[in-house]
Coordinates of C-alpha atoms in Angstrom, one line a residue:
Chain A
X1 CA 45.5 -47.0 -22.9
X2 CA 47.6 -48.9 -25.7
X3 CA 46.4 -47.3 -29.0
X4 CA 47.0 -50.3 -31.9
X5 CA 46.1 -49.3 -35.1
X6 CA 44.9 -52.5 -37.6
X7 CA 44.9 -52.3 -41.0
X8 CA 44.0 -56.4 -41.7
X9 CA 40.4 -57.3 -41.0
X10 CA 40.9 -60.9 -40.4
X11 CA 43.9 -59.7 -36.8
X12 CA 43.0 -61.9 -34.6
X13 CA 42.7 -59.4 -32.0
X14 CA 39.5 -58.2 -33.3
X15 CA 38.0 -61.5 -33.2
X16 CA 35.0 -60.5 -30.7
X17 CA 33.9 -57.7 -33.3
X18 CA 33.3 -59.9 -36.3
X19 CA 30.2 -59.9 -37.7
X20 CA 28.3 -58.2 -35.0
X21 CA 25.5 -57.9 -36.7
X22 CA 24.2 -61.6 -36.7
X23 CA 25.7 -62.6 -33.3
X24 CA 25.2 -62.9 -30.3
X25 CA 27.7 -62.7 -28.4
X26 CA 25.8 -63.1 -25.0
X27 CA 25.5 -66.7 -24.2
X28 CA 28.6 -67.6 -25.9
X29 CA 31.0 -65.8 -24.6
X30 CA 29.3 -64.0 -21.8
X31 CA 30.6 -61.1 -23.6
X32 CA 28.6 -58.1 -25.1
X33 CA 29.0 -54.9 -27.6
X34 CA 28.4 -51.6 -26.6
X35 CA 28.0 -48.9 -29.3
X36 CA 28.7 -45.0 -29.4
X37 CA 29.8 -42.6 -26.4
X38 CA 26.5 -42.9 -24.3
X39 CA 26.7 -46.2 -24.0
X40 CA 30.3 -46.5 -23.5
X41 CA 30.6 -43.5 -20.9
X42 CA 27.7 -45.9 -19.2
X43 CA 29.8 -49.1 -19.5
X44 CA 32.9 -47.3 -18.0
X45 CA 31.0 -45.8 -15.0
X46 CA 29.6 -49.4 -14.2
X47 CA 30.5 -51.4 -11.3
X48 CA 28.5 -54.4 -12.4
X49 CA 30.7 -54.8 -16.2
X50 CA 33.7 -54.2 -17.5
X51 CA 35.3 -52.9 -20.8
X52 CA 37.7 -55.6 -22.0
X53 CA 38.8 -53.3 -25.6
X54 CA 37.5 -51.2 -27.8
X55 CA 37.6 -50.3 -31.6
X56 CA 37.0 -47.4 -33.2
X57 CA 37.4 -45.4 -36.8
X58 CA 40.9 -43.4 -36.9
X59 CA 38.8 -40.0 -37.9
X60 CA 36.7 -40.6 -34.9
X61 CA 40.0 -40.8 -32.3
X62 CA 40.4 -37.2 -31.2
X63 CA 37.1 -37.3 -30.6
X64 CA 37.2 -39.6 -27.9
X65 CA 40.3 -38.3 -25.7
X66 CA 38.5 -37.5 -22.7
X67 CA 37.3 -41.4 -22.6
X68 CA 40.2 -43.4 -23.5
X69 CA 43.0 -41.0 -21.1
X70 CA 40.8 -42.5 -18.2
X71 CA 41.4 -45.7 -19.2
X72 CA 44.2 -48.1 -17.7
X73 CA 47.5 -48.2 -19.6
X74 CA 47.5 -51.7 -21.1
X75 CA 43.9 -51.2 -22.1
X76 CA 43.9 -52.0 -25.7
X77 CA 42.3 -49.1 -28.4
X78 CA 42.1 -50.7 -32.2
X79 CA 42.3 -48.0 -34.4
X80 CA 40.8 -49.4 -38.0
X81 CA 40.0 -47.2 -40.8
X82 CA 36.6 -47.1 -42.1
X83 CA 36.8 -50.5 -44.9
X84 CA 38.5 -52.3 -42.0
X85 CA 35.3 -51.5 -39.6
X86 CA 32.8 -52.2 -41.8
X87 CA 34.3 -55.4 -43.1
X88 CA 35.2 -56.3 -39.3
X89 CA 31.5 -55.5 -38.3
X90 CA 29.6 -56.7 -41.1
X91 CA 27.6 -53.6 -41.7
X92 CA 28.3 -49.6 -41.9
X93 CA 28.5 -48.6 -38.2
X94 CA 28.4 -44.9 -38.9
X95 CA 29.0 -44.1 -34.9
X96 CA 32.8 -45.5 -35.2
X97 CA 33.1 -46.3 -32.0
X98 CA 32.2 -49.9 -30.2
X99 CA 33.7 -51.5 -27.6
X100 CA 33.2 -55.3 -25.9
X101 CA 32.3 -55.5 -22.2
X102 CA 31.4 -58.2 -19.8
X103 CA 30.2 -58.7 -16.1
X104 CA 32.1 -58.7 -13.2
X105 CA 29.5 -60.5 -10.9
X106 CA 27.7 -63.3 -10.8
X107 CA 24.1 -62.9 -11.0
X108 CA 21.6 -64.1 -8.1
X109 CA 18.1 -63.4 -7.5
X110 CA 18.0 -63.2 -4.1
X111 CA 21.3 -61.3 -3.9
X112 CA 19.8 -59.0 -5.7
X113 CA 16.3 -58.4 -3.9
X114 CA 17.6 -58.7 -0.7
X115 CA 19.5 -55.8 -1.3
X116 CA 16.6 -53.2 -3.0
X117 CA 15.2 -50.7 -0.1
X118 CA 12.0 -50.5 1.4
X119 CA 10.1 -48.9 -1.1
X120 CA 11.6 -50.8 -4.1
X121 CA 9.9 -51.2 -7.6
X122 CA 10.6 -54.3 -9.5
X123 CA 9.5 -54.9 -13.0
X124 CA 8.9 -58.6 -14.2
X125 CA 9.2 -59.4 -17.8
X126 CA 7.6 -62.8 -19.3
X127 CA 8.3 -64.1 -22.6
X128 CA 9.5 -60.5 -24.0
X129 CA 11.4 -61.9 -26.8
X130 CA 11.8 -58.7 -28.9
X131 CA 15.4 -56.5 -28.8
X132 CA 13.7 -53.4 -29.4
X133 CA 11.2 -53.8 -27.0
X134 CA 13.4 -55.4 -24.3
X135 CA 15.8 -52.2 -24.9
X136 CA 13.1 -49.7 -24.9
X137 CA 12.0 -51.3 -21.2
X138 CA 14.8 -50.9 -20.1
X139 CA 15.2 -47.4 -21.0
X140 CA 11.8 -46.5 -19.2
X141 CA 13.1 -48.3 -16.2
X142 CA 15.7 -46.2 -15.7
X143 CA 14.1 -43.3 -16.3
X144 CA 11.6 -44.0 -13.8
X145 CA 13.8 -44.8 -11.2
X146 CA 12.5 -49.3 -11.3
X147 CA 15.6 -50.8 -8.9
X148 CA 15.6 -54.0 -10.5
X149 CA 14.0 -56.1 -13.6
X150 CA 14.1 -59.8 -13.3
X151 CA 13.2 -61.9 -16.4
X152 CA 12.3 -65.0 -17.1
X153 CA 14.1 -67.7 -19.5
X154 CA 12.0 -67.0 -22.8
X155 CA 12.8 -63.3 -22.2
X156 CA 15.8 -62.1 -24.7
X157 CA 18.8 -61.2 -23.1
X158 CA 19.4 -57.4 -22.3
X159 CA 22.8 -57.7 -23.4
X160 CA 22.2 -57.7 -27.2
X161 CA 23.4 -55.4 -29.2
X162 CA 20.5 -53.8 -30.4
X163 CA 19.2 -53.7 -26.9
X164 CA 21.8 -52.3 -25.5
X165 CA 21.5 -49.4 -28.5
X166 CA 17.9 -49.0 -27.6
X167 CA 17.8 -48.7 -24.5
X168 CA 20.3 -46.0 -24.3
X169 CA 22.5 -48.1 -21.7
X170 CA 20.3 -48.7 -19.4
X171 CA 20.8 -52.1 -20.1
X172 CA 23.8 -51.7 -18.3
X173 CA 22.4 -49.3 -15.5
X174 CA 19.7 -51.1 -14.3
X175 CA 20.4 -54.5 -12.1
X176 CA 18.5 -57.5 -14.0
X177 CA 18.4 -61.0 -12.9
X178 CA 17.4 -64.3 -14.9
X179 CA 14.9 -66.4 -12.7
X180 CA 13.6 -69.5 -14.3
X181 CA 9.8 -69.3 -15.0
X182 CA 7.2 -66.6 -13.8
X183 CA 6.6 -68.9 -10.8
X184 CA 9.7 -68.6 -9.6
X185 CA 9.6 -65.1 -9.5
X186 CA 6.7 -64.7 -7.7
X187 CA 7.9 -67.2 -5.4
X188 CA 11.3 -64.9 -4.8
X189 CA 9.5 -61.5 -4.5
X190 CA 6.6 -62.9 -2.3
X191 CA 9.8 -63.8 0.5
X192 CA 11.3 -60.5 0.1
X193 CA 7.5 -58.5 1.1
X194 CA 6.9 -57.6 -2.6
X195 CA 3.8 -55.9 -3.5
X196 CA 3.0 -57.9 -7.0
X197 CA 1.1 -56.7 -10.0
X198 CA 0.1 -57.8 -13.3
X199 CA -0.8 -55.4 -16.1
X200 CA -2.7 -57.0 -18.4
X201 CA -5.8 -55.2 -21.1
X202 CA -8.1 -57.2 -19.2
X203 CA -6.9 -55.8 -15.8
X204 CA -9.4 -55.6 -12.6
X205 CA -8.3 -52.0 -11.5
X206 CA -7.5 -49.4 -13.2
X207 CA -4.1 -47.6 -13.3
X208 CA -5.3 -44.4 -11.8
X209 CA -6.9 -46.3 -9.2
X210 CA -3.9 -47.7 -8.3
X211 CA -1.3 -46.2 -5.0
X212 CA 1.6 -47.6 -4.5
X213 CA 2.9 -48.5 -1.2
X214 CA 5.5 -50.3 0.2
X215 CA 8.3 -52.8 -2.2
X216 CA 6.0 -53.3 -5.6
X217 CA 7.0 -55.7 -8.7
X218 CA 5.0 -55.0 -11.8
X219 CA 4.6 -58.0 -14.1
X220 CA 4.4 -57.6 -17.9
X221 CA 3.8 -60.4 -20.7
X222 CA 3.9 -59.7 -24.1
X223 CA 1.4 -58.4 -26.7
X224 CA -0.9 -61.1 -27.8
X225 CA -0.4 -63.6 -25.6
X226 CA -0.2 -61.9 -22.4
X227 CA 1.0 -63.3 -19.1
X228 CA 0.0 -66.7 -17.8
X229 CA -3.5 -67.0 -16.2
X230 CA -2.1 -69.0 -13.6
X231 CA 0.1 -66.5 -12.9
X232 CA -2.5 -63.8 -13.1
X233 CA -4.5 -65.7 -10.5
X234 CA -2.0 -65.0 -7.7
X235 CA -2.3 -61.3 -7.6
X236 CA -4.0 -57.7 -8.7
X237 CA -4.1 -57.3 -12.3
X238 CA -4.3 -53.8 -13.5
X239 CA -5.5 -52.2 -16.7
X240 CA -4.5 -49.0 -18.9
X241 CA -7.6 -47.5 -19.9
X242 CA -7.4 -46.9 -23.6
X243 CA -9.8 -46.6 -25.9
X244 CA -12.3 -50.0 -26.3
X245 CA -11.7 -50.6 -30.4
X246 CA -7.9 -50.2 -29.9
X247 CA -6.4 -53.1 -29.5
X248 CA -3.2 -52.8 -27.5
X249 CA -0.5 -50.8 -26.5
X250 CA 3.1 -51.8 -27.5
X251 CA 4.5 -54.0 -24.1
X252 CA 7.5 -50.6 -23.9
X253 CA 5.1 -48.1 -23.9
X254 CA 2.8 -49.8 -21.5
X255 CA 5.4 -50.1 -18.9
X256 CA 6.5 -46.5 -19.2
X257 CA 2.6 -45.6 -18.8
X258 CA 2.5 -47.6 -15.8
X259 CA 6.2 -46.9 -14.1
X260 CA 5.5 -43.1 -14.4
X261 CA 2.4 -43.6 -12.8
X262 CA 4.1 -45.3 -10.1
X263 CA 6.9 -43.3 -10.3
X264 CA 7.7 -40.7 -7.5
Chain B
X1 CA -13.0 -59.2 -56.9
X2 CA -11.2 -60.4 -59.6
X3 CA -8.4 -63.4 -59.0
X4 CA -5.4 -62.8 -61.5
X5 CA -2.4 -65.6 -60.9
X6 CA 0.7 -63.7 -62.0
X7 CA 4.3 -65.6 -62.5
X8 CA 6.4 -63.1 -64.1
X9 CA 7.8 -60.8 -61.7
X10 CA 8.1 -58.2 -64.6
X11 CA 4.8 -58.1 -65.2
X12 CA 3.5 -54.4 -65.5
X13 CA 0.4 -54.6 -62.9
X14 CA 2.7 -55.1 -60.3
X15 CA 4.5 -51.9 -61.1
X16 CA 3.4 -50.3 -57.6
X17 CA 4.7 -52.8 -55.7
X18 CA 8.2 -53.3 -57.0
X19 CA 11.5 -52.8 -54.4
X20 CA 8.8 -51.7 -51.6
X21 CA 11.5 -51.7 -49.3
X22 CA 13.3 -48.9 -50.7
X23 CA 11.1 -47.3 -52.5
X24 CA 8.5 -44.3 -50.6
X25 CA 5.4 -44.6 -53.0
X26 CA 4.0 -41.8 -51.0
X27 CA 4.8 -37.9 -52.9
X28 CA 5.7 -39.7 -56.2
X29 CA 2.2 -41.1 -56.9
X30 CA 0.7 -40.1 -53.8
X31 CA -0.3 -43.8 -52.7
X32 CA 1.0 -45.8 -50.4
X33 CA 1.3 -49.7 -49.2
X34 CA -0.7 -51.6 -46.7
X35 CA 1.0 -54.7 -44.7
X36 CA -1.1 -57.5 -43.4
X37 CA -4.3 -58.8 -42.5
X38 CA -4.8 -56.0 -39.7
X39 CA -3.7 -52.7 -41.4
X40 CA -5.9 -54.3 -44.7
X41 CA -9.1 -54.1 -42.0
X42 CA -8.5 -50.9 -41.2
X43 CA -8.2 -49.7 -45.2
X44 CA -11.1 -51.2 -46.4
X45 CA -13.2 -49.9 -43.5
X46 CA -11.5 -46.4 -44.4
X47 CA -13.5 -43.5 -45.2
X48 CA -10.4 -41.7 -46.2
X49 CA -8.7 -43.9 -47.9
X50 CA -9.2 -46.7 -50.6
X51 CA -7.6 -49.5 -52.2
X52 CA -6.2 -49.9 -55.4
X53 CA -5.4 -53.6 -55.6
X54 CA -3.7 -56.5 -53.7
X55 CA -0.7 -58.8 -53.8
X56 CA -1.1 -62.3 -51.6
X57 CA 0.8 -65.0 -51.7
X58 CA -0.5 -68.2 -53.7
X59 CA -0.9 -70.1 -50.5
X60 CA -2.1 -67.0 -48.1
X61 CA -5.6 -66.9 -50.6
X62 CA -7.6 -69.5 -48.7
X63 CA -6.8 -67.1 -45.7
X64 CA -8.4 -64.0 -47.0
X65 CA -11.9 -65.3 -48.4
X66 CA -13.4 -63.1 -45.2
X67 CA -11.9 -60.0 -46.5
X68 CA -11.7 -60.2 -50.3
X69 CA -15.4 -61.6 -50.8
X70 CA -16.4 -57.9 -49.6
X71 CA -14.9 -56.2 -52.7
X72 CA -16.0 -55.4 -55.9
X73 CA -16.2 -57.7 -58.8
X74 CA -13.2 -55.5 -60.5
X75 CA -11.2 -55.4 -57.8
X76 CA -7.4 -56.6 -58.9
X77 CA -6.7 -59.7 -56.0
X78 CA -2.7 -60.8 -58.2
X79 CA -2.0 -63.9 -56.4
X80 CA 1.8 -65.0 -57.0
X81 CA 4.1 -67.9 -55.1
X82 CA 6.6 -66.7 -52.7
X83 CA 9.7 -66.3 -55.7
X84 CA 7.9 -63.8 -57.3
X85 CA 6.5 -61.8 -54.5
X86 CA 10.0 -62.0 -52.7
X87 CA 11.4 -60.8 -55.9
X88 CA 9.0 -57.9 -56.4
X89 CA 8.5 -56.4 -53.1
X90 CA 13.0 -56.7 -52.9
X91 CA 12.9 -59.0 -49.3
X92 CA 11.2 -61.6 -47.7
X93 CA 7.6 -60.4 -47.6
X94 CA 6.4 -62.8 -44.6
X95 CA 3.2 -62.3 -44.2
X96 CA 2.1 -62.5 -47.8
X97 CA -0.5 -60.3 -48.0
X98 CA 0.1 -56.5 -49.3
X99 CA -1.9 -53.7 -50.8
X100 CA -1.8 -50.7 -52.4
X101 CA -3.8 -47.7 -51.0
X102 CA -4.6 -43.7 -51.6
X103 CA -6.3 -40.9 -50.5
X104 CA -9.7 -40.4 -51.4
X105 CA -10.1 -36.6 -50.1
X106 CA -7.9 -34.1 -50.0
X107 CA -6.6 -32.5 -46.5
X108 CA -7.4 -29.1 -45.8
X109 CA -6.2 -28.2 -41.6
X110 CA -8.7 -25.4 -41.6
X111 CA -11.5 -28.1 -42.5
X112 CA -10.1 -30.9 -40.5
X113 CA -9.9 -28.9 -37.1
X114 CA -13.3 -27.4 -37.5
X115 CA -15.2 -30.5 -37.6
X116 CA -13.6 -31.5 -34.0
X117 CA -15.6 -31.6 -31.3
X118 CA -16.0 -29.5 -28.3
X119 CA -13.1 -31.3 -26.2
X120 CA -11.3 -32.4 -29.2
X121 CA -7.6 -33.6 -28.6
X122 CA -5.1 -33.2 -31.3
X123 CA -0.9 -33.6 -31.4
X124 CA 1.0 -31.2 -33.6
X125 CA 4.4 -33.0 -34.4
X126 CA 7.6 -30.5 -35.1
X127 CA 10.4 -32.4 -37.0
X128 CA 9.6 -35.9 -36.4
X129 CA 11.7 -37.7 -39.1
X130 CA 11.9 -41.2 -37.7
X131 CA 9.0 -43.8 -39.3
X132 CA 9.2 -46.0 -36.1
X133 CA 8.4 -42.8 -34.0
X134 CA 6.0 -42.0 -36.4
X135 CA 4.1 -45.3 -36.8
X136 CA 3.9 -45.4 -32.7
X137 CA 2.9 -42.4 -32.0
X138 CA -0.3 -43.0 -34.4
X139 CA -0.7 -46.1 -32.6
X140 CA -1.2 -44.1 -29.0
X141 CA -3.0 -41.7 -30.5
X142 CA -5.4 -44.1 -31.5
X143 CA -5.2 -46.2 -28.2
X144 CA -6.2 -42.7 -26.1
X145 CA -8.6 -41.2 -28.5
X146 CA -6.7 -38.0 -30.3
X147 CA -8.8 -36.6 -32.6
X148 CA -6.5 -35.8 -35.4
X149 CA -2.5 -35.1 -35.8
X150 CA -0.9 -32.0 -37.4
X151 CA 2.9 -32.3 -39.1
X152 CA 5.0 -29.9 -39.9
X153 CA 7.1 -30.0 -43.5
X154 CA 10.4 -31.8 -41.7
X155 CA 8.2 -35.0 -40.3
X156 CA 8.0 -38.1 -42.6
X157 CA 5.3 -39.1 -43.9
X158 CA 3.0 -41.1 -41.7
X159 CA 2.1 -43.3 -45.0
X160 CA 5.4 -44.5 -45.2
X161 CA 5.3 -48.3 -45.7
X162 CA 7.3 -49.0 -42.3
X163 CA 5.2 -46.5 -40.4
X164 CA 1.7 -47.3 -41.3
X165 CA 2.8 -51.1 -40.2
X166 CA 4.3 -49.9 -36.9
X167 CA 1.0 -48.1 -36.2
X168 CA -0.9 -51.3 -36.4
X169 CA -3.0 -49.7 -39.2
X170 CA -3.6 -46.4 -36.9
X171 CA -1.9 -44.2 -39.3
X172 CA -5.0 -45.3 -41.5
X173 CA -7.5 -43.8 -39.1
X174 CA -6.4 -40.7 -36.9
X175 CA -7.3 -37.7 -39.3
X176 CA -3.9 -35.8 -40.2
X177 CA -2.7 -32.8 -42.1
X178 CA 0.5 -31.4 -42.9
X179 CA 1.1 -27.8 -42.5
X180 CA 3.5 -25.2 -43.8
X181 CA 5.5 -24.9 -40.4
X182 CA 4.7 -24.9 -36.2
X183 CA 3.8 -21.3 -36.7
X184 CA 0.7 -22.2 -38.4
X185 CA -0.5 -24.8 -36.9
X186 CA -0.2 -22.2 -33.9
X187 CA -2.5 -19.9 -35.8
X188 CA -4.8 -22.4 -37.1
X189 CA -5.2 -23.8 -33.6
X190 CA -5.8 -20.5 -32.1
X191 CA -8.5 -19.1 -34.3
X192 CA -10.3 -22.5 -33.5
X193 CA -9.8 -22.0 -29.8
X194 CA -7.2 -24.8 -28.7
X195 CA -5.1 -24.4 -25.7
X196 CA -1.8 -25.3 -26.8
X197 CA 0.7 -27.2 -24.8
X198 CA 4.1 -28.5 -25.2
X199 CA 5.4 -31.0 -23.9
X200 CA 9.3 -30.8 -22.9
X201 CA 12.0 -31.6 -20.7
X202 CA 12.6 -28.7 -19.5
X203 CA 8.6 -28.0 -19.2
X204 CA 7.4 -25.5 -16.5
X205 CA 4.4 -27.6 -15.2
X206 CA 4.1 -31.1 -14.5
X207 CA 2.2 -33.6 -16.6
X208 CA 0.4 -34.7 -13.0
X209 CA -0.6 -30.9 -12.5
X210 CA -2.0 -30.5 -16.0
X211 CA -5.8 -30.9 -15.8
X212 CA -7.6 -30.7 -19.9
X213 CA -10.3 -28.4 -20.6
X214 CA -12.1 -28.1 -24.0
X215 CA -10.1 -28.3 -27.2
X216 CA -6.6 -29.2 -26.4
X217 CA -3.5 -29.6 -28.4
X218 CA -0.1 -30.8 -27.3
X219 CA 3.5 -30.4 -29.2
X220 CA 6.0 -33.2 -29.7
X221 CA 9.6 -32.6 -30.7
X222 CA 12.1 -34.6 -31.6
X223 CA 14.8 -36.0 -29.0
X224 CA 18.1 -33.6 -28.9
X225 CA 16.7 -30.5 -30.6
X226 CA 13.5 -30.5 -29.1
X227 CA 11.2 -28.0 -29.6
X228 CA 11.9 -24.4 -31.0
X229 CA 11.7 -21.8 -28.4
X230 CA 10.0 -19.2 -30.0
X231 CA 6.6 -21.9 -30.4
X232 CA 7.5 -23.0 -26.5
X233 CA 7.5 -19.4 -25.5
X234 CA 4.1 -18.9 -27.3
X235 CA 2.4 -21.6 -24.6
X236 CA 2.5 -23.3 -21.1
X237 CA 5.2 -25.6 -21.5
X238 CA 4.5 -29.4 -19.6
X239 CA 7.2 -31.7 -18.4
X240 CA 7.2 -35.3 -17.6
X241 CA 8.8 -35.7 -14.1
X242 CA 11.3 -38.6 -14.4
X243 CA 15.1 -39.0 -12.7
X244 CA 17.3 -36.4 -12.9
X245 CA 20.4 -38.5 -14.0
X246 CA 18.6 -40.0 -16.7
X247 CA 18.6 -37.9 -20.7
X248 CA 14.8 -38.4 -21.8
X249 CA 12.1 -40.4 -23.1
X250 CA 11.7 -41.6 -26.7
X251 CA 9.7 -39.1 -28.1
X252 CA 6.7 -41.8 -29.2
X253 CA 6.9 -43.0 -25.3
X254 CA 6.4 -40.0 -24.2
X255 CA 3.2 -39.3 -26.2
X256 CA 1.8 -42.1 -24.7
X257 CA 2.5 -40.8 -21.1
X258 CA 1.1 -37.7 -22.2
X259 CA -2.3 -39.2 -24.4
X260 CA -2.6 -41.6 -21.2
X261 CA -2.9 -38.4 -18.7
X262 CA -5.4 -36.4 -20.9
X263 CA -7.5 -39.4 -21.7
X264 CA -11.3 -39.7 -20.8

């Protein structure tokens, strides 16, 4: 790695950290920031992004040795002290350590489902607009073992910041795909033999009831509104029994409810 | 109730509801602030709890009638426009529509867990500091029925502003106490004869093999530290099966696995 310490917030070479707070750098770059060593051991073991630099807090250097000596010779390591960081970033970022990344591949539907093995568990997300939620489904994914979440255009994008932070990097472990509406998905998973499932309050069966068999895609909408009817319509819906004057779950913590029953 | 306009952010019977954002009413007065038209339901329908007054937004009153035609004649409705609520409560208070609350009773564990019924459920929560944990795992708690929470002295408080509004009110209605320390509520569980569980990583028996009888109570720790390992060695220790390669579960998430399996 190169190691070039910065001392001027406005260097040019830190141009993709400004202000990271308020961007987004997905969608306008088709580049992304990854924060702290989880995320960034993550990024580094990925064979679907790549790290393009990273910057991090000269107290917090030696602490990072056995990352960075993997890393190619040229690869560039700003060093910034902690005013420099902070007025880089645009807030305190008290891990120190941040990096950009971006993808190597192109992204395809089909690609990817054609690929997933028999018994394959997909999840579907509609209209899940919130980071935090988004990053924290992502994080249940992985830890469930889901092979693939496809999303639909009013979905956020996984690659946000704060998603990425959330979910632990597994926004960067588990495949996703962007599919144009619901329809579309269903469409795509019915040619590739999935099993497809809604979860929804007002579901038919009940998650208990419910065995999985065979390549399985899991649909979830968010709170409130819910998913489409007309998408609803085309397949089993399934409930999480709860409590009948409790309104709803939070759209994360339903899915990890229902990937760990389907988990295994 | 009794409408009182207000135009001078200074004025003094707003006091409770100045810099909201920073401020933790709770253990300085011992009250606490409500958010929105949801959490307000649950307060006034509180037998627990009561409010003191309420703050809406000048154009958020037509809204309300439902609600603040129930209260008494005396009750303090302080109606302001947007400048002066923004500048009292310190941000953008969106909704418009905020209240001050407090405890009518006092909490006694002792009293609490001997009015629980035969098959009572009830979470003991060791160190958990975060108000977004906090606020969710009230909310699943509510959503599968526990009958009442007991915190040790290093959780927050689950009347923190931000964690009564993550619970969607449910922080307002699952009974909890706080206790001196785990080792207590071990005692005080015992001598009302609750089989204790807790729930952990590294947990000897698998959530799926876990079957509830009578009064149960299950330990939540935070992520990293966990849960100490003289309280773990004091009880049969439950794991949530998930992929090997992956670090945990957010501690709120996996309540809600956990409430999910020993519900109904």
């Amino acid at each position: 790695m190169a190691i070039i310490p910065i001392t001027d917030p406005t260097d040019a070479r830190l141009a993709d950290y400004v202000n990271i707070r308020e961007r987004d750098l997905v969608g306008r770059q088709g580049k992304f920031v990854a924060e702290g060593r989880v995320v960034l051991n993550v990024l580094f073991s990925s064979s679907r992004f790549e790290a393009y630099s990273l910057l991090v807090l000269d107290r917090k250097l030696p602490g990072i040795a056995d990352i960075i000596q993997k890393l190619d010779d040229d690869f560039p390591v700003y060093v910034v002290p902690q005013s420099v960081l902070d007025a880089v970033a645009g807030f305190n970022v008290h891990r120190g350590l941040l990096a950009i990344g971006g993808r190597r591949t192109a992204e395809d539907a089909d690609a990817a489902l054609s690929a997933l093995p028999e018994n394959a568990l997909v999840l579907c997300l509609v209209n899940i607009a919130n980071h935090d939620n988004m990053g924290a489904i992502f994080r249940n994914a992985a830890a469930f073992g889901a092979d693939a979440i496809l999303l639909d255009k009013t979905c956020c994008d996984p690659l946000y910041r704060k998603a990425i932070r959330v979910s632990v990097g597994a926004a960067l472990k588990v495949p996703f795909v962007h599919v144009e509406d619901e329809l579309e998905m269903h469409m795509s998973l019915s040619r590739f033999g999935f099993t497809q499932l809604a979860l929804s309050p007002s579901g038919a069966l009940s998650l208990r009831q419910l065995n999985r068999t065979g390549r399985t895609a899991l649909y979830l909408g968010t709170e409130g509104a819910g998913l489409p009817g007309e998408l609803m319509a085309k397949m089993t819906t399934v409930r999480i029994d709860m409590r009948q004057d409790f309104d709803s779950l939070n759209v994360a913590t339903a899915s990890a409810i229902a990937l760990h029953h389907l988990y295994g």
